[in-house]
mmCIF file of C-alpha atoms in Angstrom:
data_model
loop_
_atom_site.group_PDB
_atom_site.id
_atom_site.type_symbol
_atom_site.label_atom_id
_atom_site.label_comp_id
_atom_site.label_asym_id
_atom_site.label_seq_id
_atom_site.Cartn_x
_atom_site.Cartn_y
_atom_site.Cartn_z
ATOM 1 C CA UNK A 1 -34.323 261.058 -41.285
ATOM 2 C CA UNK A 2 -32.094 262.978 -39.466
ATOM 3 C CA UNK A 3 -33.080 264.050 -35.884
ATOM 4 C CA UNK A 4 -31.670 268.139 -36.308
ATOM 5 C CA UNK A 5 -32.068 271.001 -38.950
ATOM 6 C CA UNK A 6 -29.466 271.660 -41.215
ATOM 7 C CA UNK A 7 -30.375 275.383 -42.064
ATOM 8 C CA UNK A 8 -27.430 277.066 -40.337
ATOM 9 C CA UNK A 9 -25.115 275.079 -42.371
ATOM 10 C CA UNK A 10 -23.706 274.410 -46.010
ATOM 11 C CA UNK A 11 -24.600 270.800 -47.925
ATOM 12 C CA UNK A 12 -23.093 270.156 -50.984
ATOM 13 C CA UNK A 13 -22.912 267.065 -53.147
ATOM 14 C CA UNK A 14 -19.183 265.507 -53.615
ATOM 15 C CA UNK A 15 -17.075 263.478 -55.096
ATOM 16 C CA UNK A 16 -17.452 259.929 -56.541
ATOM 17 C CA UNK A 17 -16.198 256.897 -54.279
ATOM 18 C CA UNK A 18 -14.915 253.467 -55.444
ATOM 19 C CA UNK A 19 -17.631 250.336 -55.367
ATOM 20 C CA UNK A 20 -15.400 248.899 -53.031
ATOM 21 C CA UNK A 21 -15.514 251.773 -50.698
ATOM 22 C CA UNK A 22 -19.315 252.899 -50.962
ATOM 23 C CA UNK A 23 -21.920 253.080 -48.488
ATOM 24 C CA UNK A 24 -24.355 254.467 -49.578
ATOM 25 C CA UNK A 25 -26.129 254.298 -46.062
ATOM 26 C CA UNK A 26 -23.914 257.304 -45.384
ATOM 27 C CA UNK A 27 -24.464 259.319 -48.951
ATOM 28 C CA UNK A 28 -28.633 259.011 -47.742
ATOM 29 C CA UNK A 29 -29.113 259.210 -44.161
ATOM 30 C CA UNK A 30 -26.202 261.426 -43.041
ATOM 31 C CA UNK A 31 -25.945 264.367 -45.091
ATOM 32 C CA UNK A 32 -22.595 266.344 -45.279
ATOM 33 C CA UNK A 33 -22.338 269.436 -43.967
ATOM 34 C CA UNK A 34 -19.120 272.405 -43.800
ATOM 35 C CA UNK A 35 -18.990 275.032 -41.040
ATOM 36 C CA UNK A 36 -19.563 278.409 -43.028
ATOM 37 C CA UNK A 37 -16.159 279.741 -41.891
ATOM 38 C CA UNK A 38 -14.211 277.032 -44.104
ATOM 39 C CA UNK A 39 -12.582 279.072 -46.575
ATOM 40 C CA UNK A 40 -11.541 280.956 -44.140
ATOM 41 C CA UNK A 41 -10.649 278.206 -41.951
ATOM 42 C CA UNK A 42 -8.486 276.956 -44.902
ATOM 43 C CA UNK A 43 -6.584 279.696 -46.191
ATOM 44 C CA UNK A 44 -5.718 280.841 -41.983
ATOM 45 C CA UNK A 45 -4.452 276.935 -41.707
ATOM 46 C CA UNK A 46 -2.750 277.128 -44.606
ATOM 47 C CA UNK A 47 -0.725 280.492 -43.260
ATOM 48 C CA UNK A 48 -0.516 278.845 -40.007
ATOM 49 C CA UNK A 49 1.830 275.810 -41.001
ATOM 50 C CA UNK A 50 3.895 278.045 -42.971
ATOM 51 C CA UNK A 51 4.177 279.997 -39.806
ATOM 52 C CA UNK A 52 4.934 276.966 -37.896
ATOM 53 C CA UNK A 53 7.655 275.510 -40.296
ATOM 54 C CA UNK A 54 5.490 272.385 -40.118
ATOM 55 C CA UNK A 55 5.372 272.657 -44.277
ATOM 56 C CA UNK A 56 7.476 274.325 -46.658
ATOM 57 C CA UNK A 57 6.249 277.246 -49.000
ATOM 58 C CA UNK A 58 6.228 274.876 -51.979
ATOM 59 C CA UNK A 59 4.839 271.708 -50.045
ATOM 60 C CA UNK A 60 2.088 273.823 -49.303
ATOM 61 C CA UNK A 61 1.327 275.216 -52.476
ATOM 62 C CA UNK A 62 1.268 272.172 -53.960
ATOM 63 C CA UNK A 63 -0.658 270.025 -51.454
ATOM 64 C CA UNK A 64 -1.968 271.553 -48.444
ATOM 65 C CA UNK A 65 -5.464 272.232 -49.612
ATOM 66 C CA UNK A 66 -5.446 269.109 -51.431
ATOM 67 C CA UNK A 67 -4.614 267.257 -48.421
ATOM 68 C CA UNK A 68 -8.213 268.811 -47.049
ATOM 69 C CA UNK A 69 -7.634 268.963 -43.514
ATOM 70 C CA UNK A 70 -9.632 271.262 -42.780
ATOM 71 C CA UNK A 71 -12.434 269.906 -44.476
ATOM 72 C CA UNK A 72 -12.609 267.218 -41.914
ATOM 73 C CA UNK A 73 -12.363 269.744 -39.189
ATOM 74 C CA UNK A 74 -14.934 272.229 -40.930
ATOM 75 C CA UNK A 75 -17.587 269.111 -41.570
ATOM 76 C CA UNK A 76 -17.519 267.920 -38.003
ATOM 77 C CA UNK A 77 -17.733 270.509 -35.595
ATOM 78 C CA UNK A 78 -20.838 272.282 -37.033
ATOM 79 C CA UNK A 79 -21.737 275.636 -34.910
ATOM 80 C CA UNK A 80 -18.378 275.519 -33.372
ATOM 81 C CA UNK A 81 -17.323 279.584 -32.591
ATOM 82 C CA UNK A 82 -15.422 280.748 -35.523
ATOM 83 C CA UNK A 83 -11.732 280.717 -33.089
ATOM 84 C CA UNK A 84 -12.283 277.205 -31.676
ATOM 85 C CA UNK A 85 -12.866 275.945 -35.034
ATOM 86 C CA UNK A 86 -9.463 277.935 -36.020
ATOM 87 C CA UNK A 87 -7.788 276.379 -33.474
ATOM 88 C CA UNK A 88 -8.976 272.906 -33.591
ATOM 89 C CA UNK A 89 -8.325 272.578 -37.436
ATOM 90 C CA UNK A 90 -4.431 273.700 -36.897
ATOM 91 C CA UNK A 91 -4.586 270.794 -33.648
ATOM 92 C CA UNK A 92 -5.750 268.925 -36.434
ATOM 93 C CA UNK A 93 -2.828 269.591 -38.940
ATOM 94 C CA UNK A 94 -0.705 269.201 -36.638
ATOM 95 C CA UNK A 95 -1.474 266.172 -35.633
ATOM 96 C CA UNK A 96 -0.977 264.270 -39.136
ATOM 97 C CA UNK A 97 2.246 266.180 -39.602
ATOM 98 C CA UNK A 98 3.067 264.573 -36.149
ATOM 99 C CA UNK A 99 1.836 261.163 -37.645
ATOM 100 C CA UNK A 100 3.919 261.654 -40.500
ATOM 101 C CA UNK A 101 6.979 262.408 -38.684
ATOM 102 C CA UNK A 102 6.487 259.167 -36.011
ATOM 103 C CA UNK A 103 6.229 257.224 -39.823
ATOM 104 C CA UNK A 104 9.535 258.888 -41.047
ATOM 105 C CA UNK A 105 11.701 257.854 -37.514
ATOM 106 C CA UNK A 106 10.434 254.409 -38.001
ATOM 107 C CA UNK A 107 10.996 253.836 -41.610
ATOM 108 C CA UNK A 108 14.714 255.458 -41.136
ATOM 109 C CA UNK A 109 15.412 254.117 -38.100
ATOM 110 C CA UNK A 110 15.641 256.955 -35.738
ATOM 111 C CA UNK A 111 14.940 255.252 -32.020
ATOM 112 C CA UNK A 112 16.533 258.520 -30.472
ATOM 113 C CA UNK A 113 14.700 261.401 -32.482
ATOM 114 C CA UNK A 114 11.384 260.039 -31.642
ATOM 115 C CA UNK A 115 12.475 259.207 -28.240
ATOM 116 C CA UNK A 116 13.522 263.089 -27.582
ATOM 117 C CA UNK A 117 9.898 264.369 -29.257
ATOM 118 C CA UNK A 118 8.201 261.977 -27.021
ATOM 119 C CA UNK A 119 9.324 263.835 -24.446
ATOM 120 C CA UNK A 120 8.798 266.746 -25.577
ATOM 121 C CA UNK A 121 5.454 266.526 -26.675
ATOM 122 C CA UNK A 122 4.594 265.459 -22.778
ATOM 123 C CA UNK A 123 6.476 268.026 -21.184
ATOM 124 C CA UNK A 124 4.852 271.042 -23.654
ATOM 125 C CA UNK A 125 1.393 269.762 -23.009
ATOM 126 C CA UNK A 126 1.620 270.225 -19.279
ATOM 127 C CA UNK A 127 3.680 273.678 -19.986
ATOM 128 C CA UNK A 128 2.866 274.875 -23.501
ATOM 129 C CA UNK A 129 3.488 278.780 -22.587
ATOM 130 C CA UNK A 130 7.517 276.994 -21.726
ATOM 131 C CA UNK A 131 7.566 275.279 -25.427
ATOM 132 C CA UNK A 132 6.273 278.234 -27.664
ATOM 133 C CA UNK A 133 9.611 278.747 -29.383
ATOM 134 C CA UNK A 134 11.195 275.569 -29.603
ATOM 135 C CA UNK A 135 13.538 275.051 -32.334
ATOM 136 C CA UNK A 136 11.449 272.172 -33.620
ATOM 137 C CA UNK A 137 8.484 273.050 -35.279
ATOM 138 C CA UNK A 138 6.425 269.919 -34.358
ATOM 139 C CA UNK A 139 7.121 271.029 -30.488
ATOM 140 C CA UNK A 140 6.454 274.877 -30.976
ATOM 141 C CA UNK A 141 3.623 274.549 -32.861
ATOM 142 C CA UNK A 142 2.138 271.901 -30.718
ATOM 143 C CA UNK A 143 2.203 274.236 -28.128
ATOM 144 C CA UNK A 144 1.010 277.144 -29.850
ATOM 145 C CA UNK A 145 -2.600 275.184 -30.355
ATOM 146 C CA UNK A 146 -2.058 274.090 -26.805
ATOM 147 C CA UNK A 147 -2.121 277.442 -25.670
ATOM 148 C CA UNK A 148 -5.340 278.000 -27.746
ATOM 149 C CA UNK A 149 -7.113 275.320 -26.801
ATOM 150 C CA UNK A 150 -6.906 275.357 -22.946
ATOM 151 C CA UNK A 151 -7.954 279.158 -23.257
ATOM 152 C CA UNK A 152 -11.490 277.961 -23.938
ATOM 153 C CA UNK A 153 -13.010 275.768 -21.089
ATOM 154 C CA UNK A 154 -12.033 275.328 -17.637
ATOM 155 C CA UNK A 155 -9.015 273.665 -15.884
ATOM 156 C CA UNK A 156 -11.191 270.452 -15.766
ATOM 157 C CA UNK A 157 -11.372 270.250 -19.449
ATOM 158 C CA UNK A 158 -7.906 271.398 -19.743
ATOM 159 C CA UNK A 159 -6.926 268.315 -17.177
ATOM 160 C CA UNK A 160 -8.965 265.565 -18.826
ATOM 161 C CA UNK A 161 -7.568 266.630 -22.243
ATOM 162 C CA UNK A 162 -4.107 266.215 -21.287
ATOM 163 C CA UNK A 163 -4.573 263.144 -19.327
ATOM 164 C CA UNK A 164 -6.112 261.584 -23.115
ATOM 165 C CA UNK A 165 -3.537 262.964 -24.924
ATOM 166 C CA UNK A 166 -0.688 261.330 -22.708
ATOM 167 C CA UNK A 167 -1.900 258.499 -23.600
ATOM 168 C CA UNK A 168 -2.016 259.304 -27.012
ATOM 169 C CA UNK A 169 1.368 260.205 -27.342
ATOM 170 C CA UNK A 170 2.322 256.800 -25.016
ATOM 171 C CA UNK A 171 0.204 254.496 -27.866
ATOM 172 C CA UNK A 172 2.553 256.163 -30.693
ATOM 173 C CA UNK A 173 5.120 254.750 -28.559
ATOM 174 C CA UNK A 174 4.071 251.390 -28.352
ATOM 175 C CA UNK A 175 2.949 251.769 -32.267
ATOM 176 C CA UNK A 176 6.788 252.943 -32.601
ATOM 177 C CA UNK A 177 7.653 249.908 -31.097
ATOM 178 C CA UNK A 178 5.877 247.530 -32.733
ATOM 179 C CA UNK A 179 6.809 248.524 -36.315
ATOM 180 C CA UNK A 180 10.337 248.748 -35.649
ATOM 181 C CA UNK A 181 9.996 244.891 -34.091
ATOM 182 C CA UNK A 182 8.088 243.864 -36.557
ATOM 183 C CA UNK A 183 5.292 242.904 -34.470
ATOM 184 C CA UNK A 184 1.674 242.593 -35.573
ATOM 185 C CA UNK A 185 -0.527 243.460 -33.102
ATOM 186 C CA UNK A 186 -3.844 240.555 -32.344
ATOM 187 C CA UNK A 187 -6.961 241.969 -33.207
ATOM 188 C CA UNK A 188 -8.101 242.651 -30.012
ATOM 189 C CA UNK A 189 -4.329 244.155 -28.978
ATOM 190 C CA UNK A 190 -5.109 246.302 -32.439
ATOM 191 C CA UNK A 191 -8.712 247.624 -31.689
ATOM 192 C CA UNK A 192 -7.474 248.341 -28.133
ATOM 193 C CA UNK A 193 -4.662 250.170 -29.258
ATOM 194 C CA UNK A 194 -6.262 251.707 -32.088
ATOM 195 C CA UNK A 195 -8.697 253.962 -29.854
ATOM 196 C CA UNK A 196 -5.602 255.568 -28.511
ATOM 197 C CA UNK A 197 -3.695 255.998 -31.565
ATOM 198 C CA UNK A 198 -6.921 257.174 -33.574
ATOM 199 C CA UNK A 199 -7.081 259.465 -30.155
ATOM 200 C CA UNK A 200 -10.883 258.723 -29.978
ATOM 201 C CA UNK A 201 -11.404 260.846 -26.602
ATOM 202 C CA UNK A 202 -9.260 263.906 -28.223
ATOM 203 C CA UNK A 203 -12.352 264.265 -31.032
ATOM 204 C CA UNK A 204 -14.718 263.885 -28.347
ATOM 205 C CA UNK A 205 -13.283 266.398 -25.816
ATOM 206 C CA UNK A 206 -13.111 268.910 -28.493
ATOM 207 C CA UNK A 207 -17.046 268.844 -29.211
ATOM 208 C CA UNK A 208 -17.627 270.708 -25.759
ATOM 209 C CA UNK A 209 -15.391 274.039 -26.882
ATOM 210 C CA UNK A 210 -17.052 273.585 -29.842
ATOM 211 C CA UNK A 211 -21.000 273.458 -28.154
ATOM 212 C CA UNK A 212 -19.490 276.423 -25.714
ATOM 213 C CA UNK A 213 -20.410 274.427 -22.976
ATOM 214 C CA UNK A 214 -17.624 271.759 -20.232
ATOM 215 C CA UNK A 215 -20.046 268.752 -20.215
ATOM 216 C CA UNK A 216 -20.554 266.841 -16.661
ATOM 217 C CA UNK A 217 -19.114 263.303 -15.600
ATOM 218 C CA UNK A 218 -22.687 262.370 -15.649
ATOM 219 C CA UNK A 219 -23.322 262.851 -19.354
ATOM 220 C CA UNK A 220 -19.839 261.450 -20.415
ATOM 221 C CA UNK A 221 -20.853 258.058 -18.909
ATOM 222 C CA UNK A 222 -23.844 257.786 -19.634
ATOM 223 C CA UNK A 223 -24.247 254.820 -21.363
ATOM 224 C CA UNK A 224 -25.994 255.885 -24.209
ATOM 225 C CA UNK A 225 -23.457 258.964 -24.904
ATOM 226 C CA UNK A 226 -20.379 257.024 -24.214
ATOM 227 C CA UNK A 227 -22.381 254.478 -26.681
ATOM 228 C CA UNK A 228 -22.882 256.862 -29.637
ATOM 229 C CA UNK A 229 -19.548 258.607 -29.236
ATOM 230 C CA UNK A 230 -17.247 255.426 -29.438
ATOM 231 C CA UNK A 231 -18.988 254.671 -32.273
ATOM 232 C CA UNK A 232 -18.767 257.471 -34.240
ATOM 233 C CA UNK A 233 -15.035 257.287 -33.250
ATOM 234 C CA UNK A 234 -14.882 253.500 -34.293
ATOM 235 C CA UNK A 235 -16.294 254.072 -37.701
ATOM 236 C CA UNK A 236 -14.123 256.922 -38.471
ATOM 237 C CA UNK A 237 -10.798 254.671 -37.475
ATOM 238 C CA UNK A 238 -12.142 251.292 -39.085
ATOM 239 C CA UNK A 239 -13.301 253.026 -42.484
ATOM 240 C CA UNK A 240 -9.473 255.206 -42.494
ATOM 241 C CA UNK A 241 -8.262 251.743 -41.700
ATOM 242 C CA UNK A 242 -10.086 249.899 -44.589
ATOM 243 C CA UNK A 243 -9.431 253.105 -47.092
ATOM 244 C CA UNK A 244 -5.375 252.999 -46.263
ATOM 245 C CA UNK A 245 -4.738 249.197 -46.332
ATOM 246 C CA UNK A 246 -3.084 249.271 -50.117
ATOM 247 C CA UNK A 247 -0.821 252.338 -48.578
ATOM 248 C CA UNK A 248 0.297 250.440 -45.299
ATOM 249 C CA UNK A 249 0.260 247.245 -47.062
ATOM 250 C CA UNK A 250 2.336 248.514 -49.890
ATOM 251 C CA UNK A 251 4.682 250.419 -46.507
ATOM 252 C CA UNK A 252 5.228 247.340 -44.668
ATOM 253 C CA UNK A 253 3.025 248.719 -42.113
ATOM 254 C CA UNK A 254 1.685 246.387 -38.847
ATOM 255 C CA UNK A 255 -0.799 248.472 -37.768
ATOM 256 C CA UNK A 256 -4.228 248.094 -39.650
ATOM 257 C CA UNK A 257 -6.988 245.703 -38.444
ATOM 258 C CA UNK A 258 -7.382 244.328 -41.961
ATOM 259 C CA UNK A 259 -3.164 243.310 -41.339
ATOM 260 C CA UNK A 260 -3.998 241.852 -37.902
ATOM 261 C CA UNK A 261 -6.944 240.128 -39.517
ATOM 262 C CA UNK A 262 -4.612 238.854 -42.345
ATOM 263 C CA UNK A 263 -1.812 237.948 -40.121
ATOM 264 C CA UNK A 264 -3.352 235.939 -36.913
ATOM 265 C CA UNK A 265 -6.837 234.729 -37.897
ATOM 266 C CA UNK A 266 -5.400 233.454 -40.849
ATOM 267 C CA UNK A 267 -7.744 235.928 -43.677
ATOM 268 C CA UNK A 268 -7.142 236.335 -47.130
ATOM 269 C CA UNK A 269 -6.751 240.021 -48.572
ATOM 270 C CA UNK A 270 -10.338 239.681 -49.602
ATOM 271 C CA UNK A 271 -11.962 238.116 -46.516
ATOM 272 C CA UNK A 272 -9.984 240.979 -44.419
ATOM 273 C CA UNK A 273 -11.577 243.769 -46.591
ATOM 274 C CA UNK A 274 -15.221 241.705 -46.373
ATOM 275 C CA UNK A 275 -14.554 242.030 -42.310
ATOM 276 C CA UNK A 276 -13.631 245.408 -42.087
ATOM 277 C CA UNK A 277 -16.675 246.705 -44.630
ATOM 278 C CA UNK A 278 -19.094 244.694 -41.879
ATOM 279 C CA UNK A 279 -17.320 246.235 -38.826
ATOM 280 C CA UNK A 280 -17.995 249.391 -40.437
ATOM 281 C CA UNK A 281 -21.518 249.332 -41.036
ATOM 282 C CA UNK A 282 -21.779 247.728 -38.073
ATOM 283 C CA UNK A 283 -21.038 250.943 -36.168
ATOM 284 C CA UNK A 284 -23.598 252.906 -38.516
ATOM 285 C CA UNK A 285 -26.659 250.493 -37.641
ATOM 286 C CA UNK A 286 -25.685 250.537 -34.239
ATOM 287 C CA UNK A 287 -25.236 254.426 -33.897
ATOM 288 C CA UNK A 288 -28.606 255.361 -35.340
ATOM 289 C CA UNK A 289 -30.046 253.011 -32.491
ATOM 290 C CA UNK A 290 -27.777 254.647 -30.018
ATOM 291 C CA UNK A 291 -28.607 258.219 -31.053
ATOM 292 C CA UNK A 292 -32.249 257.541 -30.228
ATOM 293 C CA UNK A 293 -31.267 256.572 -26.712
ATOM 294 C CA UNK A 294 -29.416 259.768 -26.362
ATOM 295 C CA UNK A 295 -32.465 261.909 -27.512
ATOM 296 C CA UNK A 296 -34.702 260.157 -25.423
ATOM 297 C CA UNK A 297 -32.072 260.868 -22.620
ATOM 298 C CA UNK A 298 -31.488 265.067 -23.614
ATOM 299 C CA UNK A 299 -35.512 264.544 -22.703
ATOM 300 C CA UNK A 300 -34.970 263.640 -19.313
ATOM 301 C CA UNK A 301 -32.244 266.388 -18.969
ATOM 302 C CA UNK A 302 -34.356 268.978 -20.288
ATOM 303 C CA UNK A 303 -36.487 269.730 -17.207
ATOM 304 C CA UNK A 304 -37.584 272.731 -17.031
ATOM 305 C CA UNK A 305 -34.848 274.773 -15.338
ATOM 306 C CA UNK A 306 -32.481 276.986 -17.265
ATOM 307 C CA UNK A 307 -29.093 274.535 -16.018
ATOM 308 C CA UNK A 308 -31.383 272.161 -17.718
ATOM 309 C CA UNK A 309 -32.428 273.457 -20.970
ATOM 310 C CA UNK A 310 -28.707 274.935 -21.473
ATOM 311 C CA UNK A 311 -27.340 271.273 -20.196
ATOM 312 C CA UNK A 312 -29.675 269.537 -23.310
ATOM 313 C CA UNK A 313 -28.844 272.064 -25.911
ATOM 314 C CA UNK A 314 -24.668 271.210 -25.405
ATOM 315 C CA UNK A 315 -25.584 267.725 -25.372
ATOM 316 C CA UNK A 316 -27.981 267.762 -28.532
ATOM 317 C CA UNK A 317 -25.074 269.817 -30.231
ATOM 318 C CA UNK A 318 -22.346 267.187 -29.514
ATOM 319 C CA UNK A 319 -24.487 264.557 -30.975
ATOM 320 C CA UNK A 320 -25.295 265.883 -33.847
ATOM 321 C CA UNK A 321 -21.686 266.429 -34.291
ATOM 322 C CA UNK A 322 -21.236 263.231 -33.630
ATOM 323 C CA UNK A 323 -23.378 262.092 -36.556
ATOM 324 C CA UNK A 324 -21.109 264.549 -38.849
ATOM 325 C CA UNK A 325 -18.515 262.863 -38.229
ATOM 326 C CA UNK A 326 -19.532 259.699 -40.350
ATOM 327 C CA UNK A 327 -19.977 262.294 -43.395
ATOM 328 C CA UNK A 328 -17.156 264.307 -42.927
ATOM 329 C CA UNK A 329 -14.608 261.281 -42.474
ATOM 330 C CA UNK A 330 -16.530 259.182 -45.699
ATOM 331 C CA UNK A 331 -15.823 262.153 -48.107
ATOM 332 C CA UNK A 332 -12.544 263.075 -46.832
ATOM 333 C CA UNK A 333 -11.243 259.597 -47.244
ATOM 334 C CA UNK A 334 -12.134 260.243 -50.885
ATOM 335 C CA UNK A 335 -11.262 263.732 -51.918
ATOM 336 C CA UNK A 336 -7.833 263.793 -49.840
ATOM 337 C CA UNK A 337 -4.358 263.463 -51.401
ATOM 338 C CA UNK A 338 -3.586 261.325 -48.353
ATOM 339 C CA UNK A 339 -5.320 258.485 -49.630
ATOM 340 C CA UNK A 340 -4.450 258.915 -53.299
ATOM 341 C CA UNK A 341 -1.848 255.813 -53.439
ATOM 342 C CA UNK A 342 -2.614 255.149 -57.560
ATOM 343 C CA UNK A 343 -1.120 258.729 -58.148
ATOM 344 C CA UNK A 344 1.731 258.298 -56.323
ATOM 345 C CA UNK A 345 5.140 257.703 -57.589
ATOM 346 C CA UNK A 346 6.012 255.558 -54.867
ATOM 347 C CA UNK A 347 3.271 253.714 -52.938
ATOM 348 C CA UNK A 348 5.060 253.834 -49.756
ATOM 349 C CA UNK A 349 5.914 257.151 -49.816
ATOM 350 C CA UNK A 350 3.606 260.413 -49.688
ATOM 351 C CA UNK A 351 4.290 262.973 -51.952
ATOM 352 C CA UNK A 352 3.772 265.695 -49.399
ATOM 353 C CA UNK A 353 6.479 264.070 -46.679
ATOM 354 C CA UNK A 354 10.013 264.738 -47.135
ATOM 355 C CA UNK A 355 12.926 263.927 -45.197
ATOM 356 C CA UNK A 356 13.807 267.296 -44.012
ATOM 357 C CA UNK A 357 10.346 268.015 -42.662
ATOM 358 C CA UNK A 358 10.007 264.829 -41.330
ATOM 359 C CA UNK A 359 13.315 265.760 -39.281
ATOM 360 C CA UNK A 360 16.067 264.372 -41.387
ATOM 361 C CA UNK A 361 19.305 266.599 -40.615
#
């Protein structure tokens, strides 16, 4: 059973998933749950990329709530104050408009574009205030939910954030690359890379604005913590990665561990989808054994003083957001237009991206 209360929050039952795709592990032991400020959350998102020029009026009509963005955002960081949840679900929509444009510059061949928003991205997350009204949309309102986001912790947080998502923006490079090269990364060059590009320690930084509370070096490392949050992190990318193989296969894509699996250790299509499933549950098994290490731990952490008490609270909240994320990704991998490649009329080409919002001139 699950190890906190869900009484503050909202369960609902969802939509149905593909044989292939089931687990039902997930549908029974972790059950979903939505921050009670979604529809809010959704409709201020919504405004905010029309705002931001990120989306046209009539690409978000038509898609934007179907693309359920913020229902990721909303299922994960339960208890999160009603602001930092605002601003991490526009960081959020951001980012896969970002991902989307990094797709368009490689599929049309634009080395210099991506080249210039590479640097820009860098220089407005050291200087957001500087960036705020940038011509380019992507930059300006990158900076816009950097400005909201470093308003909530300290300058530590704000430091380590920015040193992750360097090196976020440097693995898009690399991914850039590779795909215009042609090169396949090797599975371990893939899962390596993958924790970057999937910007694992972005979704983990943002649980401590969301529990109110800058957690110490001490509790990052732990073992147990670092444990249960890479795995959380590792499901999330290794299930997206197993749910959009027919859309990067069908894109020429070379950046999916079932491809790497395919192309160096020699797997058929259905031995590569056998590997990923096992990876996947894999991380489930191992996080329920790694959350009980963590609880045990919040024990010892709890000691009696108020630092203490307050210290165990943040961490309990992080890893019970932690364990949302496995719901939240599983259901939005299956209610999202993103991953809808049947209903598309080309496979290799969402029907929310077009060239001039993707920064075609």
């Amino acid at each position: 059973m699950p190890a906190f209360s869900q009484s503050t929050t909202t369960t609902y039952t969802s939509a149905l998933v593909p044989p292939a795709l089931s687990l039902p592990v997930i549908e029974t032991e972790f059950p979903r749950q939505l921050h009670p400020y979604w529809p809010k959350l959704q409709g201020k998102t919504r405004a905010w990329l029309l705002e931001m020029r990120l989306m046209s009026a009539a690409t978000v009509e038509a898609y934007a709530d179907g693309l359920c963005y913020t229902d990721l955002m909303a299922g994960y960081y339960i208890g999160a104050p009603d602001e930092v949840l605002q601003a991490i679900a526009d960081y959020s929509a951001w980012f896969f408009v970002w991902d989307d444009r990094h797709d368009r510059d490689v599929i049309h061949g634009r080395p210099a574009a991506w080249q210039r928003l590479k640097i820009l991205l860098h220089a407005a997350l050291d200087s957001p205030k500087e960036h705020l009204h940038h011509p380019d949309p992507l930059v300006a309102g990158f900076a816009d939910t950097m400005v909201r986001l470093y308003s909530f912790l300290g300058e530590g947080w704000n430091a380590r954030f920015a040193d992750h998502f360097h090196a976020v923006i440097e693995a898009y490079d690399r991914e850039f690359l590779n795909r215009t090269s042609g090169v396949v990364p090797t599975v371990e060059e893939y899962l390596e890379l993958r924790r970057m590009t999937f910007a694992h320690w972005i979704w983990l930084d943002l649980l401590e604005p969301s529990a109110g509370y800058e957690l110490p070096a001490t509790v990052r490392e732990n073992a147990a913590y670092r444990r249960a949050a890479l795995l959380c992190q590792d499901f999330a990318a290794w299930y997206n990665d197993l749910c959009s193989l027919p859309k990067e296969i069908a894109g020429d894509e070379v950046h999916n561990l079932g491809i790497s699996l395919i192309h160096h250790e020699g797997m058929r299509l259905e031995e590569s989808v056998n590997e990923l499933r096992r990876r996947v549950e894999e991380c489930i098994t191992e996080f329920l054994d790694a959350e009980k290490e963590v609880l045990r731990y919040v024990e010892r952490i709890d000691d009696g003083s108020t630092r203490g008490a307050e210290l165990a609270a943040a961490v309990r909240t992080c890893l019970f957001n932690m364990r949302n994320w496995f719901s939240s990704v599983y259901w939005f991998h299956h209610e999202s237009g993103r991953y809808m490649v049947d209903s598309w009329d080309d496979r290799s080409t969402p029907p929310y991206v077009n060239n001039e919002a993707a920064g075609e001139k």
